[in-house]
Tab-separated table of C-alpha atoms in Angstrom:
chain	number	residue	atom	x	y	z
A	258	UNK	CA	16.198	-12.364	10.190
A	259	UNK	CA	15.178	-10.060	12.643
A	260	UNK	CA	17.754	-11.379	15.102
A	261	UNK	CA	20.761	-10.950	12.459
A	262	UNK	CA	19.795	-7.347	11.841
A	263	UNK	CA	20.713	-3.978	14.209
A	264	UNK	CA	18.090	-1.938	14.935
A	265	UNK	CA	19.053	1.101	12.646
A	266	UNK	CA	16.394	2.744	10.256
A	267	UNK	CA	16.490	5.493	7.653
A	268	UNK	CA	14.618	7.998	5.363
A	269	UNK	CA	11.118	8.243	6.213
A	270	UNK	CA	10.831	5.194	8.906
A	271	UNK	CA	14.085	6.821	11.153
A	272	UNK	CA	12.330	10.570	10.807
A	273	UNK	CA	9.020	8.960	12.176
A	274	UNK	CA	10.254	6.946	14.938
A	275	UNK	CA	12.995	10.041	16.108
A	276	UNK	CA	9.651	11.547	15.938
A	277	UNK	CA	7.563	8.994	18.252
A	278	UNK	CA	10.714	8.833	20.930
A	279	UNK	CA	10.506	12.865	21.423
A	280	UNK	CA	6.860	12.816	21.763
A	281	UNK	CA	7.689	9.993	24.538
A	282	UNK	CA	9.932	12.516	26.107
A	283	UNK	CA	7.212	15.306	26.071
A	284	UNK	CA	9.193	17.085	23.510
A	285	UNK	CA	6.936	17.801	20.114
A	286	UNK	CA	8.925	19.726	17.936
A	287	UNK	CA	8.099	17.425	15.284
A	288	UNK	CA	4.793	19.285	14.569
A	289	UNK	CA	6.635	22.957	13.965
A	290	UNK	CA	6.851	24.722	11.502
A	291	UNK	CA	9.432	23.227	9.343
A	292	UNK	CA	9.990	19.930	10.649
A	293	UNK	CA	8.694	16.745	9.764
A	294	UNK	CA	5.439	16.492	10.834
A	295	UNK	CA	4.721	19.723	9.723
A	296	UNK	CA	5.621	19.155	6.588
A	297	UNK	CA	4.215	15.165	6.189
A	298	UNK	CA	0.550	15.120	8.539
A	299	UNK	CA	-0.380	11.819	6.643
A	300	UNK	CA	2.242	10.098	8.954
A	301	UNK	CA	0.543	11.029	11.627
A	302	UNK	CA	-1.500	7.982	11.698
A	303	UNK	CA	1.549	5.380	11.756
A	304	UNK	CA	3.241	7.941	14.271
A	305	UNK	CA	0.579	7.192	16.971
A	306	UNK	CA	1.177	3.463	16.438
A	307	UNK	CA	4.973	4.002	16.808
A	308	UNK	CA	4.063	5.789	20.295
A	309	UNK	CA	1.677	3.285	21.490
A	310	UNK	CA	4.560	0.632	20.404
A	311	UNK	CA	7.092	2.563	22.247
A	312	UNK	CA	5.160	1.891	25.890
A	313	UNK	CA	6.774	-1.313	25.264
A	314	UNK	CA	10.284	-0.462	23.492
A	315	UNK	CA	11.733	1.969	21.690
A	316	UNK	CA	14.088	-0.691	19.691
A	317	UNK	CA	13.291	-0.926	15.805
A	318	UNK	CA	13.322	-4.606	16.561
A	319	UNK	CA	9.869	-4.370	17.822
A	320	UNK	CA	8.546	-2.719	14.675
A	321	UNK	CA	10.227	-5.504	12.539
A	322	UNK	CA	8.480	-7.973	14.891
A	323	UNK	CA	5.122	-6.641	14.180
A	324	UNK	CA	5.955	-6.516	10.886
A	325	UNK	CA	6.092	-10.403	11.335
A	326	UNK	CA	3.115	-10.556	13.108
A	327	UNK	CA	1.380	-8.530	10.165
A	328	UNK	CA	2.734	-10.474	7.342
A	329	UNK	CA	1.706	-13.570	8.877
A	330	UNK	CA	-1.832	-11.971	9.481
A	331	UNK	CA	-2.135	-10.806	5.716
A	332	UNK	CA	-1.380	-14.532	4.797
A	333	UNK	CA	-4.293	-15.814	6.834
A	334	UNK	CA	-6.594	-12.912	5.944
A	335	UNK	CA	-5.557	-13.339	1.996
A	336	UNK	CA	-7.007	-17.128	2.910
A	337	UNK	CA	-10.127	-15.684	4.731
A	338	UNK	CA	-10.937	-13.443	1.570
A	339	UNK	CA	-10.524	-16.329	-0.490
A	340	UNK	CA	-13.108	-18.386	1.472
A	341	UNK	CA	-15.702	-15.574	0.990
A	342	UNK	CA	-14.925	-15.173	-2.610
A	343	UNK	CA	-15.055	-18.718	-3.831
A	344	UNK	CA	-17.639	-20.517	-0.752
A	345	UNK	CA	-15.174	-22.205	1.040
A	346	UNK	CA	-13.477	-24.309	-1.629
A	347	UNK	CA	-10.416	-26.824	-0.191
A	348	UNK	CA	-8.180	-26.939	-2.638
A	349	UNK	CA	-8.936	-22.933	-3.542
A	350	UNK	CA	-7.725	-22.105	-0.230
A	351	UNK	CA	-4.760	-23.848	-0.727
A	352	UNK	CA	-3.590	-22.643	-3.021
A	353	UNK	CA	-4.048	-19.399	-2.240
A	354	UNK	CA	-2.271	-19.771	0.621
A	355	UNK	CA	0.734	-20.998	-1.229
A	356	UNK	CA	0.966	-18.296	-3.567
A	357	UNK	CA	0.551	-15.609	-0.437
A	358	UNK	CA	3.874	-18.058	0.788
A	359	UNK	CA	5.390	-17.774	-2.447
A	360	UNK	CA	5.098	-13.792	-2.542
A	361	UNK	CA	8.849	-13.281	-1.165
A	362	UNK	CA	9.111	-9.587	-1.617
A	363	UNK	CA	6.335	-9.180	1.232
A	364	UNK	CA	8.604	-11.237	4.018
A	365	UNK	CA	11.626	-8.508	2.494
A	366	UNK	CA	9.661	-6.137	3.839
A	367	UNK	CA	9.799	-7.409	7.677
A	368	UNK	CA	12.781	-4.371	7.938
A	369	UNK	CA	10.678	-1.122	6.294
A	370	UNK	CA	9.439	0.276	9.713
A	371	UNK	CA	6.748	2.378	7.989
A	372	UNK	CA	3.193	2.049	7.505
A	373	UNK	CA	3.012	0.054	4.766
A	374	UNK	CA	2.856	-3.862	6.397
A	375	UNK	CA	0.925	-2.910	9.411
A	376	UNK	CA	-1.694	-0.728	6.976
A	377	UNK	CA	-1.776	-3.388	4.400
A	378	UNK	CA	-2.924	-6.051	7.273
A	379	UNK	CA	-5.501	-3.910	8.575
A	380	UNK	CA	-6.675	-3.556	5.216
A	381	UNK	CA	-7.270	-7.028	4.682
A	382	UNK	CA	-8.463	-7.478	7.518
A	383	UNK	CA	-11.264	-5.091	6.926
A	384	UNK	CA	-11.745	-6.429	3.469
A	385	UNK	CA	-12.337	-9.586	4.890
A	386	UNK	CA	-15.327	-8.314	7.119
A	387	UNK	CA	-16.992	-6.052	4.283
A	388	UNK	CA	-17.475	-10.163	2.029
A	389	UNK	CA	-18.483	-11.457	5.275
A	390	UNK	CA	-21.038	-8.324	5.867
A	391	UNK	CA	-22.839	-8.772	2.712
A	392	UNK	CA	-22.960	-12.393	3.261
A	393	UNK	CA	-24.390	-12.069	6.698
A	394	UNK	CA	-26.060	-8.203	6.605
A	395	UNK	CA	-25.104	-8.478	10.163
A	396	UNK	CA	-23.994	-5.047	11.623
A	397	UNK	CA	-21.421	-6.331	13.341
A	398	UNK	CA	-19.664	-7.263	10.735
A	399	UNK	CA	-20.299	-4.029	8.710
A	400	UNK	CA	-18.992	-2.053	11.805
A	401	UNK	CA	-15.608	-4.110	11.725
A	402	UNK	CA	-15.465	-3.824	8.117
A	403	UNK	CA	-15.379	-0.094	8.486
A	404	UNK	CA	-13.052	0.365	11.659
A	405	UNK	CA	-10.691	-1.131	10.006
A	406	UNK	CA	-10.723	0.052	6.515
A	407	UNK	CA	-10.416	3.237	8.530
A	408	UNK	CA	-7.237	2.610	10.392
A	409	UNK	CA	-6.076	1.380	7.048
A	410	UNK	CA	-6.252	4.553	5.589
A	411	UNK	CA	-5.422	6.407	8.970
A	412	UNK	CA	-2.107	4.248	8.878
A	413	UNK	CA	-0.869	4.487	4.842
A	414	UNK	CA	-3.118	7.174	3.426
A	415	UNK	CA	-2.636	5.503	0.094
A	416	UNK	CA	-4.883	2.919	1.387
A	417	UNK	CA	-7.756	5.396	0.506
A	418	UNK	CA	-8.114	3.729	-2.941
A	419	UNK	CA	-8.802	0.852	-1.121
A	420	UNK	CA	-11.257	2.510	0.519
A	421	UNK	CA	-12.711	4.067	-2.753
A	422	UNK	CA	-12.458	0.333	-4.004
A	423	UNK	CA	-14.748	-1.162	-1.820
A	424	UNK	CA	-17.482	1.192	-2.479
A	425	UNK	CA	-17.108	1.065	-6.108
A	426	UNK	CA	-17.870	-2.692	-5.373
A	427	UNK	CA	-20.896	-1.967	-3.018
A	428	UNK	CA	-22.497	0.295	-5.451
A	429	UNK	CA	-22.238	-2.481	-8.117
A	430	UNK	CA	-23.362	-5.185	-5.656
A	431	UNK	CA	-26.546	-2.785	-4.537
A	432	UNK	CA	-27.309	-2.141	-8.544
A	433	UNK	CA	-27.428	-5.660	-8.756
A	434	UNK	CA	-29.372	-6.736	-5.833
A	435	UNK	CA	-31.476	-4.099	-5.127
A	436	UNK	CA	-30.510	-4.536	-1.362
A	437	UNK	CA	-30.840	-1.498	1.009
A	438	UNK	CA	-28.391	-2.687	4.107
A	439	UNK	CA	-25.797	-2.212	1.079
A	440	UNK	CA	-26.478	1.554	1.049
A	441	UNK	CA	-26.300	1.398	4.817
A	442	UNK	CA	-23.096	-0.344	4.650
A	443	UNK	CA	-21.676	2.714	2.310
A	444	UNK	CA	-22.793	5.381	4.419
A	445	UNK	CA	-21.427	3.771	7.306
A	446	UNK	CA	-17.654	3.456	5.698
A	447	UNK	CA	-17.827	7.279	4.699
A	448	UNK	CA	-19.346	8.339	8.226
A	449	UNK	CA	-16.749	6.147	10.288
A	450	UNK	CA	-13.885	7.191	7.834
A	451	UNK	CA	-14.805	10.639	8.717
A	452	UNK	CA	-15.107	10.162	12.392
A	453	UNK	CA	-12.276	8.525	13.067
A	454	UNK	CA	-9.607	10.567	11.488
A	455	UNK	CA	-11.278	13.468	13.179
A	456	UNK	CA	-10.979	11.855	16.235
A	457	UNK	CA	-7.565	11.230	15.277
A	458	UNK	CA	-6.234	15.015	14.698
A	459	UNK	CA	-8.541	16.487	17.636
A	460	UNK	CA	-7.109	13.694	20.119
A	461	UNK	CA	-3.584	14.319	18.870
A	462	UNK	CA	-4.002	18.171	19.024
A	463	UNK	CA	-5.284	17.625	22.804
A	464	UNK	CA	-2.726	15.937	23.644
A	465	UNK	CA	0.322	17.691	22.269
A	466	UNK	CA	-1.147	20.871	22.525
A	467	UNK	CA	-0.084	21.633	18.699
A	468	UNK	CA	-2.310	21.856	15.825
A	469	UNK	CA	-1.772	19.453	13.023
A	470	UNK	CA	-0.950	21.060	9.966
A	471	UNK	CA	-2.331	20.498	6.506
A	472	UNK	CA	1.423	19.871	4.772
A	473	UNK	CA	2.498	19.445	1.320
A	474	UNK	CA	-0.817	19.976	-1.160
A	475	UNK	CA	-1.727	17.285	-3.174
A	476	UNK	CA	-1.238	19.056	-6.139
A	477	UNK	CA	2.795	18.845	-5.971
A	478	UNK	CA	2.904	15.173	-5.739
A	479	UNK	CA	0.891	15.417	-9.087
A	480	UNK	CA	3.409	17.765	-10.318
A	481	UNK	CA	6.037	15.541	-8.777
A	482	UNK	CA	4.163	12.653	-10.558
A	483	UNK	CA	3.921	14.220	-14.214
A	484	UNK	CA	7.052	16.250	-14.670
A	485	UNK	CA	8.752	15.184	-17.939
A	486	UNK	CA	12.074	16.250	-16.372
A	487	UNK	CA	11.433	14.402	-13.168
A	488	UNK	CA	14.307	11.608	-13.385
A	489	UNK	CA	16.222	12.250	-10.044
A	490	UNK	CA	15.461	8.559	-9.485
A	491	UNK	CA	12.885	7.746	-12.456
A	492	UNK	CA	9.707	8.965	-14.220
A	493	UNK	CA	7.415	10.205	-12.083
A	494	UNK	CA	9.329	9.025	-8.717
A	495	UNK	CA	10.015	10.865	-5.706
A	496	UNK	CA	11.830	14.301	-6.038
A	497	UNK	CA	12.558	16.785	-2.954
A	498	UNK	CA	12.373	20.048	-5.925
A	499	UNK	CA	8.506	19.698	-5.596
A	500	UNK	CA	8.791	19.826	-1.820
A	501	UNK	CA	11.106	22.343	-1.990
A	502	UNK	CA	8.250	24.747	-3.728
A	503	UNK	CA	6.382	24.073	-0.589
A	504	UNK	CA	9.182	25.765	1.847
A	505	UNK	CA	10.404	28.547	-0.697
A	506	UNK	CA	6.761	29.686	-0.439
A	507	UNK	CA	7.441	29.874	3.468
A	508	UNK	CA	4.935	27.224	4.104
A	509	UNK	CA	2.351	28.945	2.457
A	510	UNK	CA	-0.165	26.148	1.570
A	511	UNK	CA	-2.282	28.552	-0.697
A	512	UNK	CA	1.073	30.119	-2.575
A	513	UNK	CA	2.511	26.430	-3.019
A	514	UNK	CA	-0.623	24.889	-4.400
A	515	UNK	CA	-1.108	27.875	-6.798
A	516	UNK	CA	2.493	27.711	-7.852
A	517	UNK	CA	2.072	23.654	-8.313
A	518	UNK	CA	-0.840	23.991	-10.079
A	519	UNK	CA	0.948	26.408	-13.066
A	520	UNK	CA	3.748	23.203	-13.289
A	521	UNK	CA	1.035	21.033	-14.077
A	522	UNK	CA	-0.470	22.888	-16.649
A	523	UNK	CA	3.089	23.824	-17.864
A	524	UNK	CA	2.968	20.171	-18.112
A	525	UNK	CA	0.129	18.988	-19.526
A	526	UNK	CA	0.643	21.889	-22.250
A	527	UNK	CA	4.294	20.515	-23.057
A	528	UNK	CA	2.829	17.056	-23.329
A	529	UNK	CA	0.015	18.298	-25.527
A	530	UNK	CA	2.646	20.031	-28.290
A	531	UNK	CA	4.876	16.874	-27.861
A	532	UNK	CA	2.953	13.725	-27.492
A	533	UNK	CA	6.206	11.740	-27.960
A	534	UNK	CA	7.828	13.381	-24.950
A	535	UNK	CA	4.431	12.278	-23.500
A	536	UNK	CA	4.553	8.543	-24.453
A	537	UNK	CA	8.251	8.102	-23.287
A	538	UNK	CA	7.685	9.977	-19.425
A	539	UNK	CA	4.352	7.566	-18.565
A	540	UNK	CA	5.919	4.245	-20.525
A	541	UNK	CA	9.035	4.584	-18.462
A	542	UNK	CA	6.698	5.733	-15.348
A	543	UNK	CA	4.953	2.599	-15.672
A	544	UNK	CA	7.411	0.369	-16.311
A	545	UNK	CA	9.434	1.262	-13.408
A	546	UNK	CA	6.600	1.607	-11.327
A	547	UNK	CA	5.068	-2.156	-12.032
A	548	UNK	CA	7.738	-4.442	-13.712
A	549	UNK	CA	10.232	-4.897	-10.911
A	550	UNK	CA	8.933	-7.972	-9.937
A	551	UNK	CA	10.897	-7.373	-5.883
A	552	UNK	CA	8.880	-3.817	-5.478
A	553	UNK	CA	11.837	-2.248	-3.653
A	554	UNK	CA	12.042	-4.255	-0.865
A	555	UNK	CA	15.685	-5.332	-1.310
A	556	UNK	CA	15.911	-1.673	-1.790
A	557	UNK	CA	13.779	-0.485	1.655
A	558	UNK	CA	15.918	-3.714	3.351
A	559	UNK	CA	19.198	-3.076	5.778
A	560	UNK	CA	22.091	-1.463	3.447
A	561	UNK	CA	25.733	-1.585	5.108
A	562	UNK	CA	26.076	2.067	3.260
A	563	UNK	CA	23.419	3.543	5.518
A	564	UNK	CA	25.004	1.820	8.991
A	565	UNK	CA	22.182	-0.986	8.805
A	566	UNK	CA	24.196	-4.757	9.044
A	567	UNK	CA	23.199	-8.209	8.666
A	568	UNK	CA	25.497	-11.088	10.101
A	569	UNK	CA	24.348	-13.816	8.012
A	570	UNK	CA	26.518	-13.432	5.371
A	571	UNK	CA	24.199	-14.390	3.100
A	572	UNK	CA	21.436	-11.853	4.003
A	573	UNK	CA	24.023	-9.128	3.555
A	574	UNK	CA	25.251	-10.067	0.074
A	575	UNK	CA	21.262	-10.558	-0.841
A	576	UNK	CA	20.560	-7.041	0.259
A	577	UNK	CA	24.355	-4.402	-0.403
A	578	UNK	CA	25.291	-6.663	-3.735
A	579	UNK	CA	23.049	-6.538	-6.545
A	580	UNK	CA	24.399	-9.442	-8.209
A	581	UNK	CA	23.441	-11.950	-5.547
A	582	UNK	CA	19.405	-11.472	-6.573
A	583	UNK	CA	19.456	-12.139	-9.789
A	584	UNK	CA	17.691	-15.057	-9.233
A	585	UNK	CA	15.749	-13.859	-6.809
A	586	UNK	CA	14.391	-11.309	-9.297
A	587	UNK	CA	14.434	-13.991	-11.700
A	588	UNK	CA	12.168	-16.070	-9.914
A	589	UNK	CA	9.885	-14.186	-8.952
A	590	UNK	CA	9.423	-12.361	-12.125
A	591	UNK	CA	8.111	-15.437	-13.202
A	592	UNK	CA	5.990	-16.147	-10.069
A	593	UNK	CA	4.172	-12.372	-11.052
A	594	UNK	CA	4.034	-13.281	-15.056
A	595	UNK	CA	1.877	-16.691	-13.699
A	596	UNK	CA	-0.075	-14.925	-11.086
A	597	UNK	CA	-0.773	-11.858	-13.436
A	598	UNK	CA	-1.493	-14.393	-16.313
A	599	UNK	CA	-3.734	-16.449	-13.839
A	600	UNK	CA	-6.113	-13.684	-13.448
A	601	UNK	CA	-6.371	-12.795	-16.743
A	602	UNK	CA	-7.712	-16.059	-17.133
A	603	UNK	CA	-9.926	-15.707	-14.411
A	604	UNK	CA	-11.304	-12.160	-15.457
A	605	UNK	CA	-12.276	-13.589	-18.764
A	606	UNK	CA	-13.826	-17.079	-17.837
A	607	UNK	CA	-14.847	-17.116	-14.097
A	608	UNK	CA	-15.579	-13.186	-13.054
A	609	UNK	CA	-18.968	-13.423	-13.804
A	610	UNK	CA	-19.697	-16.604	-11.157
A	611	UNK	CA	-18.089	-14.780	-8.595
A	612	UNK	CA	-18.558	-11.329	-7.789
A	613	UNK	CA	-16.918	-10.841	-4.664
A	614	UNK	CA	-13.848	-11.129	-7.113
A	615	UNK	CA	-14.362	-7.931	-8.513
A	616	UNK	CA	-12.872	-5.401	-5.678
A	617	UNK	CA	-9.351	-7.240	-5.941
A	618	UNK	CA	-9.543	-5.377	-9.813
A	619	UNK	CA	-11.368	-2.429	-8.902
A	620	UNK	CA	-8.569	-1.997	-6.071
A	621	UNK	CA	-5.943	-2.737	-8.934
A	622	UNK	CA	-7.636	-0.369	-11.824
A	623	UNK	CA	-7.966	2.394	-9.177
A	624	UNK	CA	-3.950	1.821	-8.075
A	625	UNK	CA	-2.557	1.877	-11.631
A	626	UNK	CA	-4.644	5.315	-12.292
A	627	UNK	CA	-3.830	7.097	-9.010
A	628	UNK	CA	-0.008	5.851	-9.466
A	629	UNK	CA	0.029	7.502	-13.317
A	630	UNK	CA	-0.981	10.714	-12.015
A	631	UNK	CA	0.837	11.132	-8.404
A	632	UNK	CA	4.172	10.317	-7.342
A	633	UNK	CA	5.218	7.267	-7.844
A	634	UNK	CA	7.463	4.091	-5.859
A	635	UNK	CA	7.770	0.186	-7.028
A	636	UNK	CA	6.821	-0.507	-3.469
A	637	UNK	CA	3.501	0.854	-3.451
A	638	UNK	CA	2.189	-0.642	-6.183
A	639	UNK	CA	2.517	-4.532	-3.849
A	640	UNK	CA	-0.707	-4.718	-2.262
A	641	UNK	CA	-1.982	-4.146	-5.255
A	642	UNK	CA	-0.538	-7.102	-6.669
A	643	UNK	CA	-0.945	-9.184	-3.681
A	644	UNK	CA	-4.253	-8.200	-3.644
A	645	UNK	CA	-4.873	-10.501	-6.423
A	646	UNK	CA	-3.953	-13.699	-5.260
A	647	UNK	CA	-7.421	-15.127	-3.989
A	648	UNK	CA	-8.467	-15.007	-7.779
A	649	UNK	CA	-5.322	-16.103	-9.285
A	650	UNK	CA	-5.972	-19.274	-6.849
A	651	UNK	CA	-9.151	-20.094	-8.231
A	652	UNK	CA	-7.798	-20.173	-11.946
A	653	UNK	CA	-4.496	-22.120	-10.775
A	654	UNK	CA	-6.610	-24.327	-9.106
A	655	UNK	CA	-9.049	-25.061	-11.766
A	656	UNK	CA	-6.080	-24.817	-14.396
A	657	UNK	CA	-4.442	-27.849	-11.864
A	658	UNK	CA	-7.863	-29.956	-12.120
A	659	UNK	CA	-7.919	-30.019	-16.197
A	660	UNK	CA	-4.537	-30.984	-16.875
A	661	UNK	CA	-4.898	-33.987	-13.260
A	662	UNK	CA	-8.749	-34.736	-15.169
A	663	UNK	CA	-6.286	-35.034	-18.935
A	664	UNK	CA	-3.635	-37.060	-17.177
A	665	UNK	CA	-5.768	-39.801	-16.084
């Protein structure tokens, strides 16, 4: 795929690697007022992984490539995960690692050059060490754990629920077991969180000499999030009005918050007198944020309309006409229905056995409430799903056993 694709990128992705090139060249513009930078600090983190990439090339080809890399590396850490989870069963692993094959959607996403693949493997990666550290209570493994949570969230800021996730779990784990290294383990996440992303903004203000700006406040990707008139695209999706507040207030963080935090109550008033009006914004919210079954990433693939070609043919039908992945999104709606269905049945008659099992559902619980508040994309809502394959494994598995067991 990545050889039948040019090397041109949009949106976000092309803003952040025009971004990385420049800084290349010395020139860092980027972090003025009014450009993108300025405006969107919490790239920041998958800027400086563009520039390190670009020692090597500044092609787009490279960032699909490592894309590769990544997805493959999510694959074998979604198998790792499920080792710790479940004790190392065979046919477990398996089939966890068919179901991480099976997830099409993520390979889709080889051509979004943004921070979303490379973030996601680093989470897993650190997810993976935090099971092994309170298996072994080594601190090497609690050190890893926490490095790379940290570049995680350093890399796709989102990832901080992840983050938020896994001490939810450690708190439950230490309430059960009474054992101290856990609270060690906890503040060690929040203390090398806090290092590294300070690290992070002093090194980068060193070394460009400009000071790295707070950007758009939080509170207008709530009010971007809960606006009941908010259906540029859908309920609760993206819309540049809300960053527009933001530069009519002359970049005035303070005025722009204050002014963001009126819409909200504006909203949350108008929702309160019509409860219907209420009902329909979040139900639509939801269900475009968590039923497409392809999270955008036919969507965030190479589009002929936006100079971006593919010369298999059949690549480029699959990704400019919509009619070509209908089964496709047929498919794997189905694949999502058994998966989701899977750990359902897992929640309700394995959880208890396994407790390593609950972070993939604290991680999903914490997702689906952060997404119903904030701004909201189909695409952000996959690791959340994907997240949930070393459980759905176990059930398929032991689903697989009783109908074999029957059968004979």
């Amino acid at each position: 795929m990545i050889i039948n694709i040019n090397s041109v990128l949009r949106y976000d992705a092309l803003s952040v690697h025009k971004a990385s090139i420049a800084i290349h060249h010395g020139k860092f513009t980027t972090m003025d007022m009014g450009h993108y930078m300025y405006r969107y600090p919490h790239q920041i983190g998958f800027l400086i992984y563009e520039y390190i990439l670009g020692f090597i090339s500044y092609d787009a080809k490279l960032l699909f490539g490592m894309n590769l890399a990544a997805i493959f590396g999510i694959n074998f850490f979604i198998y790792k995960i499920t080792k710790e989870i479940f004790n190392d069963q065979h046919k477990v692993n398996l089939t966890a690692i068919t179901l991480s094959f099976l997830f099409l959607p993520q390979f889709f996403f080889l051509t979004f050059a943004y921070g979303l693949i490379p973030g996601f493997f680093l989470l897993t990666v650190g997810v993976f060490y935090l099971f092994a550290a309170v298996r072994t209570k080594k601190w090497k493994d609690m050190i890893l754990s926490s490095i790379f949570l940290m570049l995680a969230v350093l890399m796709k800021k989102n990832f901080i629920i992840a983050l938020a996730a896994c001490l939810c779990y450690l708190f439950l784990h230490y309430l059960k077991e009474h054992d101290k290294n856990i609270l060690k383990m906890m503040v060690l996440f929040v203390i090398v969180f806090v290092a590294g992303k300070m690290i992070m903004t002093v090194g980068f203000e060193v070394a460009t000499g400009k000071k790295i700006n707070k950007g758009v406040p939080s509170i207008l990707w709530v009010a971007m999030g809960t606006d009941p008139d908010n259906h540029v695209r859908s309920g609760g999706w993206y819309n540049k009005k809300f960053i527009d507040v933001y530069v009519s207030n002359n970049y005035d963080r303070e005025k722009a918050a204050k002014q963001g935090e009126k819409m909200v109550s504006g909203y949350i008033k108008q929702y309160k007198r019509h409860p219907k009006k209420a009902c329909e914004f979040f139900s639509k919210k939801l269900t475009t944020t968590w039923t497409d079954p392809l999270y955008e990433s036919i969507f965030s693939g190479p589009k002929a309309a936006a100079g971006q070609y593919v010369k298999t043919k059949q690549l480029h039908h699959l990704f400019n006409e919509e009619k070509h992945d209908t089964y496709l999104y047929t498919g794997m709606k189905a694949y999502i229905i058994l998966l989701l269905a899977a750990v359902w049945i897992f929640v309700i008659k394995y959880l208890k056995e396994y407790d390593k099992a609950a972070f993939g559902l604290i991680f999903l619980i914490g997702g689906f409430l952060f997404h119903l508040f904030w701004e909201t994309k189909g695409q952000y809502v996959y690791p959340y799903i994907f997240m949930q394959i070393p459980t759905a494994a176990y059930a398929v598995t032991r689903f697989y056993e009783k109908i074999s067991a029957k059968a004979k």
